[in-house]
JSON list of C-alpha atoms and ligand atoms in Angstrom, two decimals:
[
{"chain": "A", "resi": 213, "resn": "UNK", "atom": "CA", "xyz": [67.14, 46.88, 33.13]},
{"chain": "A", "resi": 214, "resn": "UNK", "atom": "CA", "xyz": [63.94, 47.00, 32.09]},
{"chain": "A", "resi": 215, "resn": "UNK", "atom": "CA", "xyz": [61.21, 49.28, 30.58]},
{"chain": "A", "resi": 216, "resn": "UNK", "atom": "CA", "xyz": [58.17, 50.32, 32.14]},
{"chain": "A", "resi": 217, "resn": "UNK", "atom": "CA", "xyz": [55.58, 51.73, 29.45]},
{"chain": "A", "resi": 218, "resn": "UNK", "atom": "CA", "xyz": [52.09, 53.66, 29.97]},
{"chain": "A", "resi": 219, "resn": "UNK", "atom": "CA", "xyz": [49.44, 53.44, 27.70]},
{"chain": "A", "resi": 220, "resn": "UNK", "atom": "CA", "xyz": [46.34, 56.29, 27.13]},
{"chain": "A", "resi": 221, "resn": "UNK", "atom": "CA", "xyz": [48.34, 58.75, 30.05]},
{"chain": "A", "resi": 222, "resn": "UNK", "atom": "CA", "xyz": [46.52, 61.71, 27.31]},
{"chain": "A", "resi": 223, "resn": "UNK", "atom": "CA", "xyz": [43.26, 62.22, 27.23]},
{"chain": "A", "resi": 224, "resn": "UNK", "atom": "CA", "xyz": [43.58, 63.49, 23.49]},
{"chain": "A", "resi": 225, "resn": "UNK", "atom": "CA", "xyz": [45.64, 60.41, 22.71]},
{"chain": "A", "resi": 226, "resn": "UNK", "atom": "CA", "xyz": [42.84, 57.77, 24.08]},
{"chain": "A", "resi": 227, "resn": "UNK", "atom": "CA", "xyz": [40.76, 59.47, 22.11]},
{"chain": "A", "resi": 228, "resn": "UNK", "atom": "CA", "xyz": [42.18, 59.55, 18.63]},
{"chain": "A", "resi": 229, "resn": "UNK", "atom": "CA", "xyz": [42.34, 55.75, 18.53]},
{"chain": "A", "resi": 230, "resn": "UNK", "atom": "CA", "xyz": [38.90, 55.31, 20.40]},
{"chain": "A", "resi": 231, "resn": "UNK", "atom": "CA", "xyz": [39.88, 54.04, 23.54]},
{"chain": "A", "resi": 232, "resn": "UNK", "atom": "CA", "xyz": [38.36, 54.75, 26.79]},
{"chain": "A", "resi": 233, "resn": "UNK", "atom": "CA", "xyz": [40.21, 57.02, 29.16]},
{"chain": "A", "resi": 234, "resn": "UNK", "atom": "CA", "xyz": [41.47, 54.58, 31.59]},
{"chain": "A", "resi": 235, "resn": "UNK", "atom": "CA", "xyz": [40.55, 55.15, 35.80]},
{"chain": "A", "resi": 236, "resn": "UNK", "atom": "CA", "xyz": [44.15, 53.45, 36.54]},
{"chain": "A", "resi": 237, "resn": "UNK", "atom": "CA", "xyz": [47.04, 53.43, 34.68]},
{"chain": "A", "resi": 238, "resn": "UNK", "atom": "CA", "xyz": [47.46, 51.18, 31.83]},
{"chain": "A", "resi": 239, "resn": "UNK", "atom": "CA", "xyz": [50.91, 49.63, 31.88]},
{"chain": "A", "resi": 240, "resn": "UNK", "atom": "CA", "xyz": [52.89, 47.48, 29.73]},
{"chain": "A", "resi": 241, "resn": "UNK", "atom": "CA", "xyz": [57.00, 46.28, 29.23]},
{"chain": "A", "resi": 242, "resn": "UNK", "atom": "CA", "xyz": [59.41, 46.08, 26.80]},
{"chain": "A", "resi": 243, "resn": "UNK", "atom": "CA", "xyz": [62.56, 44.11, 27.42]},
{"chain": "A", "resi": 244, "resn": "UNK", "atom": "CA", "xyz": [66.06, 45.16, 26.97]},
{"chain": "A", "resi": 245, "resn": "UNK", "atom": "CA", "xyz": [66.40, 44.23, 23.76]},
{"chain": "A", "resi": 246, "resn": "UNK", "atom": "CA", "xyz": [64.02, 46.69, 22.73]},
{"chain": "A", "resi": 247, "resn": "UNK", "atom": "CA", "xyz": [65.91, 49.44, 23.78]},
{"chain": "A", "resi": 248, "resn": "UNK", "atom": "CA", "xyz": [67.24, 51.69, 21.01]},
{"chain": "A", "resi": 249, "resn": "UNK", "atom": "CA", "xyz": [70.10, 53.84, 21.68]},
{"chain": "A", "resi": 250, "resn": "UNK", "atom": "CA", "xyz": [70.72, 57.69, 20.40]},
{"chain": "A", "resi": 251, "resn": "UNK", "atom": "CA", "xyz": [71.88, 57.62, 17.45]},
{"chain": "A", "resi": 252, "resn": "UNK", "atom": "CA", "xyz": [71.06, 54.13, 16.58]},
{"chain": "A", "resi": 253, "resn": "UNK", "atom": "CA", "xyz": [68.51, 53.80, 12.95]},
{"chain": "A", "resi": 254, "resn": "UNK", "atom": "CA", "xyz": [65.79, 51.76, 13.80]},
{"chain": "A", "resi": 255, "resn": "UNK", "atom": "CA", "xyz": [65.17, 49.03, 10.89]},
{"chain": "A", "resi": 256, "resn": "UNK", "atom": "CA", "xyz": [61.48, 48.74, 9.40]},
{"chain": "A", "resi": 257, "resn": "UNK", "atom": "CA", "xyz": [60.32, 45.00, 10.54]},
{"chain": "A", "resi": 258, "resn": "UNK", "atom": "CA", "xyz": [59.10, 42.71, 8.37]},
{"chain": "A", "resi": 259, "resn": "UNK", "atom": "CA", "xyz": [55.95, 40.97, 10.48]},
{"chain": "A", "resi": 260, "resn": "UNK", "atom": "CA", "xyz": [54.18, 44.89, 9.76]},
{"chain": "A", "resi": 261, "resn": "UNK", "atom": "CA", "xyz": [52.69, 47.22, 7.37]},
{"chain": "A", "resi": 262, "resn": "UNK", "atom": "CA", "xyz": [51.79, 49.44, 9.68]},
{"chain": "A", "resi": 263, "resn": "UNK", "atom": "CA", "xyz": [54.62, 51.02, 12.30]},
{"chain": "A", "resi": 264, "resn": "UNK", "atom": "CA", "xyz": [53.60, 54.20, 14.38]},
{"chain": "A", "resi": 265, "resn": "UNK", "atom": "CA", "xyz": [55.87, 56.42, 16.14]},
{"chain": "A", "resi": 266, "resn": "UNK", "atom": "CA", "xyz": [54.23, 57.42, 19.95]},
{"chain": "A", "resi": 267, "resn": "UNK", "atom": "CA", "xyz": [56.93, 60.40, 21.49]},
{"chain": "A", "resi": 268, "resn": "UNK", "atom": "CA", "xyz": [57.00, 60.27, 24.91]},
{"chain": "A", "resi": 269, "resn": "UNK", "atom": "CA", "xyz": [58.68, 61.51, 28.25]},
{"chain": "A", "resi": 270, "resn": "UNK", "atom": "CA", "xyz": [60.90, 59.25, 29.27]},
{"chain": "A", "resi": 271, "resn": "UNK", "atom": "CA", "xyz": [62.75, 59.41, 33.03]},
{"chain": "A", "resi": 272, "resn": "UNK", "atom": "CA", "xyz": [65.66, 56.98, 34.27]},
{"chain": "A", "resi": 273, "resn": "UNK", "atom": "CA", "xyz": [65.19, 55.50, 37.41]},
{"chain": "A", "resi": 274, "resn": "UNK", "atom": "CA", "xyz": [68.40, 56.37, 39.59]},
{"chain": "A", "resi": 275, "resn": "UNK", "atom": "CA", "xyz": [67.39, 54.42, 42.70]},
{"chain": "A", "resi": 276, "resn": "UNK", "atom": "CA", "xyz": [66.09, 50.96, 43.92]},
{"chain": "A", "resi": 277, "resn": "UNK", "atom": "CA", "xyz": [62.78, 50.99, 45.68]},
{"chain": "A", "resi": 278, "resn": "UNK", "atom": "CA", "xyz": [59.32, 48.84, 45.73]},
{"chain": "A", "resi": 279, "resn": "UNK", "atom": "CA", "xyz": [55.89, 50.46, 47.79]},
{"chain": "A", "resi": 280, "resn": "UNK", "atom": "CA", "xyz": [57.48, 54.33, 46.65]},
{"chain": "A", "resi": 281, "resn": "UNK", "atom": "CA", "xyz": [54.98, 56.28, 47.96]},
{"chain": "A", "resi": 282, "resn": "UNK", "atom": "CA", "xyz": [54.31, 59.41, 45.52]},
{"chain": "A", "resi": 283, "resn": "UNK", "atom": "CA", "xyz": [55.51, 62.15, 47.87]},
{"chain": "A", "resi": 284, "resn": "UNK", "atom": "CA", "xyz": [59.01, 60.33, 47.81]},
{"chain": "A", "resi": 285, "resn": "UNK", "atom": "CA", "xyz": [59.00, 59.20, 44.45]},
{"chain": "A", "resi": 286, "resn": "UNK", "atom": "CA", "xyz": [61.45, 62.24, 43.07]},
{"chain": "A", "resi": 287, "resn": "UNK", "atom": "CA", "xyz": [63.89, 60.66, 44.68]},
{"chain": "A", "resi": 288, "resn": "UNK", "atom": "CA", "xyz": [63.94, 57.72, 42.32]},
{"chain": "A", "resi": 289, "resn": "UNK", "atom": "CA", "xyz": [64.75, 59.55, 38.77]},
{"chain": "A", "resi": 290, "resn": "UNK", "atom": "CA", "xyz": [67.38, 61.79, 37.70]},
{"chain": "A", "resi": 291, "resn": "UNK", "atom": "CA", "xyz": [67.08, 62.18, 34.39]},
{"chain": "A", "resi": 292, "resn": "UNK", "atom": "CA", "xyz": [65.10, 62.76, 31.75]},
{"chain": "A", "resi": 293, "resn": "UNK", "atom": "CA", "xyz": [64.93, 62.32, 27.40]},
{"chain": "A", "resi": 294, "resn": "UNK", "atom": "CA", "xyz": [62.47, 61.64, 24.69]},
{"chain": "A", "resi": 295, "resn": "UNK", "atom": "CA", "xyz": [61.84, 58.23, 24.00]},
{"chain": "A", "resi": 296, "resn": "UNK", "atom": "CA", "xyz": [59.34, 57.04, 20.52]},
{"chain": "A", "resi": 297, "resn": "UNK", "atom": "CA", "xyz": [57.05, 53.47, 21.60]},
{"chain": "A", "resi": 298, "resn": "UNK", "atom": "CA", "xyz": [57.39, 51.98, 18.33]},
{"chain": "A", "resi": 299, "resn": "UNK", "atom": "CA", "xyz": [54.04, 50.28, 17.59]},
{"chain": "A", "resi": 300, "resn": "UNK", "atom": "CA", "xyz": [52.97, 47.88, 15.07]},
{"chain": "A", "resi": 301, "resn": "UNK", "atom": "CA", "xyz": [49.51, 49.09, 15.09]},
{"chain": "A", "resi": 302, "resn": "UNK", "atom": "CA", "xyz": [48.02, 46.40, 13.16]},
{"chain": "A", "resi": 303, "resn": "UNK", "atom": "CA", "xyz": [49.28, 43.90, 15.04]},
{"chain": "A", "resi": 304, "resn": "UNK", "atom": "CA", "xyz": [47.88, 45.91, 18.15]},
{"chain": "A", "resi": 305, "resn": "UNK", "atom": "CA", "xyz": [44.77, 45.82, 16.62]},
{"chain": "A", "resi": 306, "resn": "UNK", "atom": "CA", "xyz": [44.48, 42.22, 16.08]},
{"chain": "A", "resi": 307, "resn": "UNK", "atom": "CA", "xyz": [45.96, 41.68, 19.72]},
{"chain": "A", "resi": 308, "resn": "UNK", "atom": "CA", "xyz": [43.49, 44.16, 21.21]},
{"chain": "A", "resi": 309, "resn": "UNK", "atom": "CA", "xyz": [40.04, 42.73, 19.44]},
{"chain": "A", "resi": 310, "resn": "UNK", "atom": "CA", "xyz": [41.00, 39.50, 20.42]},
{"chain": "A", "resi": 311, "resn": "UNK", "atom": "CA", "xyz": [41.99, 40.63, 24.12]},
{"chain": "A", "resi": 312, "resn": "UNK", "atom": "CA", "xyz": [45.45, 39.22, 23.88]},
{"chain": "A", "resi": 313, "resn": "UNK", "atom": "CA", "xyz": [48.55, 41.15, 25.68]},
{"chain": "A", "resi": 314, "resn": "UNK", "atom": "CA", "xyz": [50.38, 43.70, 23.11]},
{"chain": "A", "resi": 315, "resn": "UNK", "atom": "CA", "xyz": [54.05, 42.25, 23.55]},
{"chain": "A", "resi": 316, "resn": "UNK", "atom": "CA", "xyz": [54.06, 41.01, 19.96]},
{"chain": "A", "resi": 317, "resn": "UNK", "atom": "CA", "xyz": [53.40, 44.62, 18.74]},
{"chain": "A", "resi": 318, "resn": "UNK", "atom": "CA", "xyz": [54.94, 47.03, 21.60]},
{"chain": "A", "resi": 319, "resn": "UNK", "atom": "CA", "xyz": [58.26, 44.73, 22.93]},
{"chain": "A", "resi": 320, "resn": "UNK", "atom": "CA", "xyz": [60.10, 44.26, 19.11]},
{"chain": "A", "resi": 321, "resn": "UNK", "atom": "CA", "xyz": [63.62, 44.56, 18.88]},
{"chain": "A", "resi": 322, "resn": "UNK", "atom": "CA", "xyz": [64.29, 48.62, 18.77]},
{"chain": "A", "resi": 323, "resn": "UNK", "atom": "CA", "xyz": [61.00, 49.59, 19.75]},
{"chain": "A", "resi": 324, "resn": "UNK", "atom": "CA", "xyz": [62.12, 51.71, 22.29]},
{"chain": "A", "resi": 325, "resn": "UNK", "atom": "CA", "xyz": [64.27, 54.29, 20.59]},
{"chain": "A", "resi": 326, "resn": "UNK", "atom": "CA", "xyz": [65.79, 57.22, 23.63]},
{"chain": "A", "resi": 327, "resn": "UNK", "atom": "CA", "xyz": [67.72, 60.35, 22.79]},
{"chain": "A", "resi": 328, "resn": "UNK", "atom": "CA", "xyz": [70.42, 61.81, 25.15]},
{"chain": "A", "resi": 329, "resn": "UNK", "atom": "CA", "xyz": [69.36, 61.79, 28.32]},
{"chain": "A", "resi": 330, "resn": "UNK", "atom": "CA", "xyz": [70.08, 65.52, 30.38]},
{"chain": "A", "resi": 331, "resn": "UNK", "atom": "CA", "xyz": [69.63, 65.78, 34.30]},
{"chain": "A", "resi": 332, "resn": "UNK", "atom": "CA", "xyz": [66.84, 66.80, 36.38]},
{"chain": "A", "resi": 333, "resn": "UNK", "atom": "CA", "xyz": [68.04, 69.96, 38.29]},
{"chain": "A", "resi": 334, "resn": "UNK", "atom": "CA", "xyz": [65.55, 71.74, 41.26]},
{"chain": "A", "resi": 335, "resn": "UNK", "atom": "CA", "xyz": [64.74, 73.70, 38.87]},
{"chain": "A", "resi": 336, "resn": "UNK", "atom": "CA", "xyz": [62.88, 71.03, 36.43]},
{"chain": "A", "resi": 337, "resn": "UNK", "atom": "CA", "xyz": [59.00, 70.62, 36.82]},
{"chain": "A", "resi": 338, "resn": "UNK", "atom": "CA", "xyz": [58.15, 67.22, 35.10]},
{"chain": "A", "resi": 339, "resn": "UNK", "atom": "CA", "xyz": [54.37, 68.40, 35.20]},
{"chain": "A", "resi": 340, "resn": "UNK", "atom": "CA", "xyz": [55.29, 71.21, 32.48]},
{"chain": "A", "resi": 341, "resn": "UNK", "atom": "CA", "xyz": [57.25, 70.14, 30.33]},
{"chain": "A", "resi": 342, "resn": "UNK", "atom": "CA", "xyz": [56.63, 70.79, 26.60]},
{"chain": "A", "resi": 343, "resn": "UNK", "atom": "CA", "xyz": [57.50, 68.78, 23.60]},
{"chain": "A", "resi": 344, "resn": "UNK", "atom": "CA", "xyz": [57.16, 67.63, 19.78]},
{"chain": "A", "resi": 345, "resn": "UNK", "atom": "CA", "xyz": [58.28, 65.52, 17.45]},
{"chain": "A", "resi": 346, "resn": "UNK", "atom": "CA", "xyz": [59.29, 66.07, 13.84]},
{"chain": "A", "resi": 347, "resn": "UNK", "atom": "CA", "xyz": [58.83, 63.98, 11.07]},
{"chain": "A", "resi": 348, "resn": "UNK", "atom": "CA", "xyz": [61.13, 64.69, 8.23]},
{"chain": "A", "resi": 349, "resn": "UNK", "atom": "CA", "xyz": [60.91, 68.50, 9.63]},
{"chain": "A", "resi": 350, "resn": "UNK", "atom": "CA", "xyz": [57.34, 68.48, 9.92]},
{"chain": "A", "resi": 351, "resn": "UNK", "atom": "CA", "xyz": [55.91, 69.36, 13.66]},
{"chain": "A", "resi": 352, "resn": "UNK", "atom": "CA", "xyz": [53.93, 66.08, 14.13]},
{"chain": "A", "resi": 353, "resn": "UNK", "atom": "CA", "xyz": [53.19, 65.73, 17.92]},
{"chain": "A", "resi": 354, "resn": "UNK", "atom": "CA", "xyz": [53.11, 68.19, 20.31]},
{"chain": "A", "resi": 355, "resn": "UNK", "atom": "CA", "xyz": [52.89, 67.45, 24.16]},
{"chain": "A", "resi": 356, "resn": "UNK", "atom": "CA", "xyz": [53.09, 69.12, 27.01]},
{"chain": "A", "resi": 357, "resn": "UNK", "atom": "CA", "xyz": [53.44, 66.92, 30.56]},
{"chain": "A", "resi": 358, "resn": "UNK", "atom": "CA", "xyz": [50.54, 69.36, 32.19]},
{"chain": "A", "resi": 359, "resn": "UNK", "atom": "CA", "xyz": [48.01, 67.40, 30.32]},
{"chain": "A", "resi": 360, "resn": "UNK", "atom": "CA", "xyz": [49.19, 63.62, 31.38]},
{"chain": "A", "resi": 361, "resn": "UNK", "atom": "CA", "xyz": [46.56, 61.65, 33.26]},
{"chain": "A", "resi": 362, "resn": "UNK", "atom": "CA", "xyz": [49.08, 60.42, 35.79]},
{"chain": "A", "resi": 363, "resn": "UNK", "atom": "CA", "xyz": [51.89, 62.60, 36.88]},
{"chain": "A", "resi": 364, "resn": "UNK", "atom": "CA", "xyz": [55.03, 60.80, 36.76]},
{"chain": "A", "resi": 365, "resn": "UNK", "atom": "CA", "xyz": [55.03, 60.60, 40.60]},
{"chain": "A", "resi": 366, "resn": "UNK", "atom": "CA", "xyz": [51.93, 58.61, 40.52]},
{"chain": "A", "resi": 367, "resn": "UNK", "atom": "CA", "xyz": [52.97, 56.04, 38.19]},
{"chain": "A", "resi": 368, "resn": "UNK", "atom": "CA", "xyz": [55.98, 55.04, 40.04]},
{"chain": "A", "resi": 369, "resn": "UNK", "atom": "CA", "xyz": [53.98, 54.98, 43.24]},
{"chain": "A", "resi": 370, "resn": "UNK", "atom": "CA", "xyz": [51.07, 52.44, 41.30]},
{"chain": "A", "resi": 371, "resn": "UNK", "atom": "CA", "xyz": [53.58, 50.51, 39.18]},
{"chain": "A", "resi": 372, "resn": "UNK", "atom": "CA", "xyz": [56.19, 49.79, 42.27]},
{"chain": "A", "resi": 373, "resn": "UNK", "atom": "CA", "xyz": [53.13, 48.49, 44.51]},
{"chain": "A", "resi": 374, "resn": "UNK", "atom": "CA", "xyz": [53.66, 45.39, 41.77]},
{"chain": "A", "resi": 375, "resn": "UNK", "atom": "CA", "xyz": [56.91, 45.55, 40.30]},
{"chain": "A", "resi": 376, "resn": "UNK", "atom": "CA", "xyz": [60.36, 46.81, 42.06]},
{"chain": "A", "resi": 377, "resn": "UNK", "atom": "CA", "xyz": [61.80, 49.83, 39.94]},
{"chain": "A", "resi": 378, "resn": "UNK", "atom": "CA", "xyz": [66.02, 49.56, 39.56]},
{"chain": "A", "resi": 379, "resn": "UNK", "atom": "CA", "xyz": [68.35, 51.48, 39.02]},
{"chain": "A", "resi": 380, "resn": "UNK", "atom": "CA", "xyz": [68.78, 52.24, 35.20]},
{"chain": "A", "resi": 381, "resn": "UNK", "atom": "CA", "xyz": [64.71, 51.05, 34.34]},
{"chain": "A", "resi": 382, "resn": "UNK", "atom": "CA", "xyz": [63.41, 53.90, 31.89]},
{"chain": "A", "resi": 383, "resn": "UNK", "atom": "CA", "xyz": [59.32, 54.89, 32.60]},
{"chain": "A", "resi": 384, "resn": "UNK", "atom": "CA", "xyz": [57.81, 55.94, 29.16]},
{"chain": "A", "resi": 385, "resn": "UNK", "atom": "CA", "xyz": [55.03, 57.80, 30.46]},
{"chain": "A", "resi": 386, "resn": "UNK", "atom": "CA", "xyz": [52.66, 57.55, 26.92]},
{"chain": "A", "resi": 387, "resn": "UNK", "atom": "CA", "xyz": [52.04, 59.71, 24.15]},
{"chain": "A", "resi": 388, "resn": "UNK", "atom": "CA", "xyz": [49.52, 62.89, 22.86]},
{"chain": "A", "resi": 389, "resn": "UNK", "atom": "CA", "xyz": [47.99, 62.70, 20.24]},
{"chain": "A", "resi": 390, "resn": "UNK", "atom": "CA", "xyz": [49.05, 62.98, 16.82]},
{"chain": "A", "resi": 391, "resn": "UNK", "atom": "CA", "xyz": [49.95, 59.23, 16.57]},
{"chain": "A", "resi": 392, "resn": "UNK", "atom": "CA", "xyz": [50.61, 58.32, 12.92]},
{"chain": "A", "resi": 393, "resn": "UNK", "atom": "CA", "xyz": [52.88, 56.33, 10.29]},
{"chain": "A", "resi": 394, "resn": "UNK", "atom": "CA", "xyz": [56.29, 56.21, 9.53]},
{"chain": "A", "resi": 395, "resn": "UNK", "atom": "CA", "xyz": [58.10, 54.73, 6.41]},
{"chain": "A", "resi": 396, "resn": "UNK", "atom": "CA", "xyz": [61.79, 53.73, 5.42]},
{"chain": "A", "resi": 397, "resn": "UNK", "atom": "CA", "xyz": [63.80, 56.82, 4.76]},
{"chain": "A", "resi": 398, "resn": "UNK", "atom": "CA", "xyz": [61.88, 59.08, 7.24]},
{"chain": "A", "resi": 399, "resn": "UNK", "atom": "CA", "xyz": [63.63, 61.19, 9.82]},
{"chain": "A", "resi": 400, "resn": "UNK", "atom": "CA", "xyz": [61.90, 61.88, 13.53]},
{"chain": "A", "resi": 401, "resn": "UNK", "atom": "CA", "xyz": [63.24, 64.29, 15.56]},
{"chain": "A", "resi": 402, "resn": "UNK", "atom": "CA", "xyz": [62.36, 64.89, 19.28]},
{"chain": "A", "resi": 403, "resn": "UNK", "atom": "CA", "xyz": [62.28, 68.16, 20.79]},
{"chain": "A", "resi": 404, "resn": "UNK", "atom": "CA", "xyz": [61.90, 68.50, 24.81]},
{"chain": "A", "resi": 405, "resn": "UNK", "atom": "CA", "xyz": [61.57, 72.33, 26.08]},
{"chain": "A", "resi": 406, "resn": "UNK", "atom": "CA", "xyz": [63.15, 73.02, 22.68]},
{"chain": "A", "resi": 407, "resn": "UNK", "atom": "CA", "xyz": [66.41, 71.04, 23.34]},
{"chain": "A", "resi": 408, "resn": "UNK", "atom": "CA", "xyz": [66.76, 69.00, 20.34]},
{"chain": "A", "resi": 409, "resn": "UNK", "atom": "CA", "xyz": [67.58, 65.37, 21.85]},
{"chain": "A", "resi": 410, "resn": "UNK", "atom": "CA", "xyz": [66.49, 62.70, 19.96]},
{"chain": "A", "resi": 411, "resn": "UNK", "atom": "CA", "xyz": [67.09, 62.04, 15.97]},
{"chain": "A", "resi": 412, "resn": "UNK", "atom": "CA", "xyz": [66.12, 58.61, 14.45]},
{"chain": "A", "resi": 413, "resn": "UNK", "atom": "CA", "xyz": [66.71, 57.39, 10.94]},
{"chain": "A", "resi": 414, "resn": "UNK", "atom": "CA", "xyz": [63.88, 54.83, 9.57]},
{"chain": "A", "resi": 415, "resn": "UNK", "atom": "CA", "xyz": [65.71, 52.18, 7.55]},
{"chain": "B", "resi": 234, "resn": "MG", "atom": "MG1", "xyz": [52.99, 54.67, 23.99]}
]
């Protein structure tokens, strides 16, 4: 498996960390071993002083496809969770001003940290969904899917013109704002239509 990340997909979010709103989706990986699994803590590395949690929407890819067009694309996900993009900003930084890829500080080992995953049902509009994230208790995100740049549909429609989505892939589809630090002994907390399903312990 593998995991498909978008960058800047909130206005709000480009903007806090001065980044231009992008006029196609921005879109990095992480590899399997960056996958973090409910329940699991996620240990404080040593190459950074400067970790941020990003919450995001994250959907699992239930079908094999390449060239999805958008108005077929709800046929490849059935599931949905909250997923945090670990980022070692500072290393981002560095990587960025010197226009170098982010792997270093985006693809770490546990960078990708999901809660439980719950279906989609006919019911479930992925364009209004609302969520936050708590950090020791403390509301510090708050997103609602309404306000992404790129609907989830679009982004497996752009992304599978270049790469093949598979069954069991996981789309994190960015972050609002609200971006910020965490340190060992914090507790974040993910919230999706208030359905509490994802708790990780910083070690
Ligand atoms: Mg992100």
């Amino acid at each position: 498996m593998k995991i498909i990340c978008i960058g800047r997909n909130y206005a709000d979010h480009a903007k806090e960390l001065n980044n231009e709103v992008p006029t196609k989706p921005v879109i990095f990986m992480k590899p399997k071993s960056a996958l973090l699994l409910p329940g699991k803590p996620f240990y404080y590395p040593e190459f950074t002083d400067n970790i941020h949690y990003e919450c995001e929407l994250v959907v699992k890819i239930c079908k094999n496809g390449k060239y999805i067009r958008e108005k077929f694309a709800h046929k490849y996900y059935d599931a949905v969770s909250l997923g945090i993009d670990f980022t070692a900003r500072d290393l981002q930084e560095e990587l960025k001003s010197k226009g170098l890829p982010w792997e270093l500080a985006k693809a770490f080992d546990g960078s990708a940290a999901v809660g439980e995953f719950i279906p989609i049902t006919p019911d479930t509009n992925l364009n209004d969904l609302q969520f936050e994230l708590r950090k020791n208790g403390e509301r510090v995100q708050a997103g609602d899917t309404k306000n992404m740049i790129y609907t989830v549909n679009e982004i497996i429609e752009f992304v599978s013109q270049y790469i093949s989505v598979n069954i069991g892939d996981l789309i994190f589809t960015g972050t609002p704002a609200g971006v910020g630090p965490i340190t060992v002994y914090d507790k974040l907390d993910g919230y999706l239509g208030g359905e509490h399903l994802l708790h990780v312990d910083i070690r």
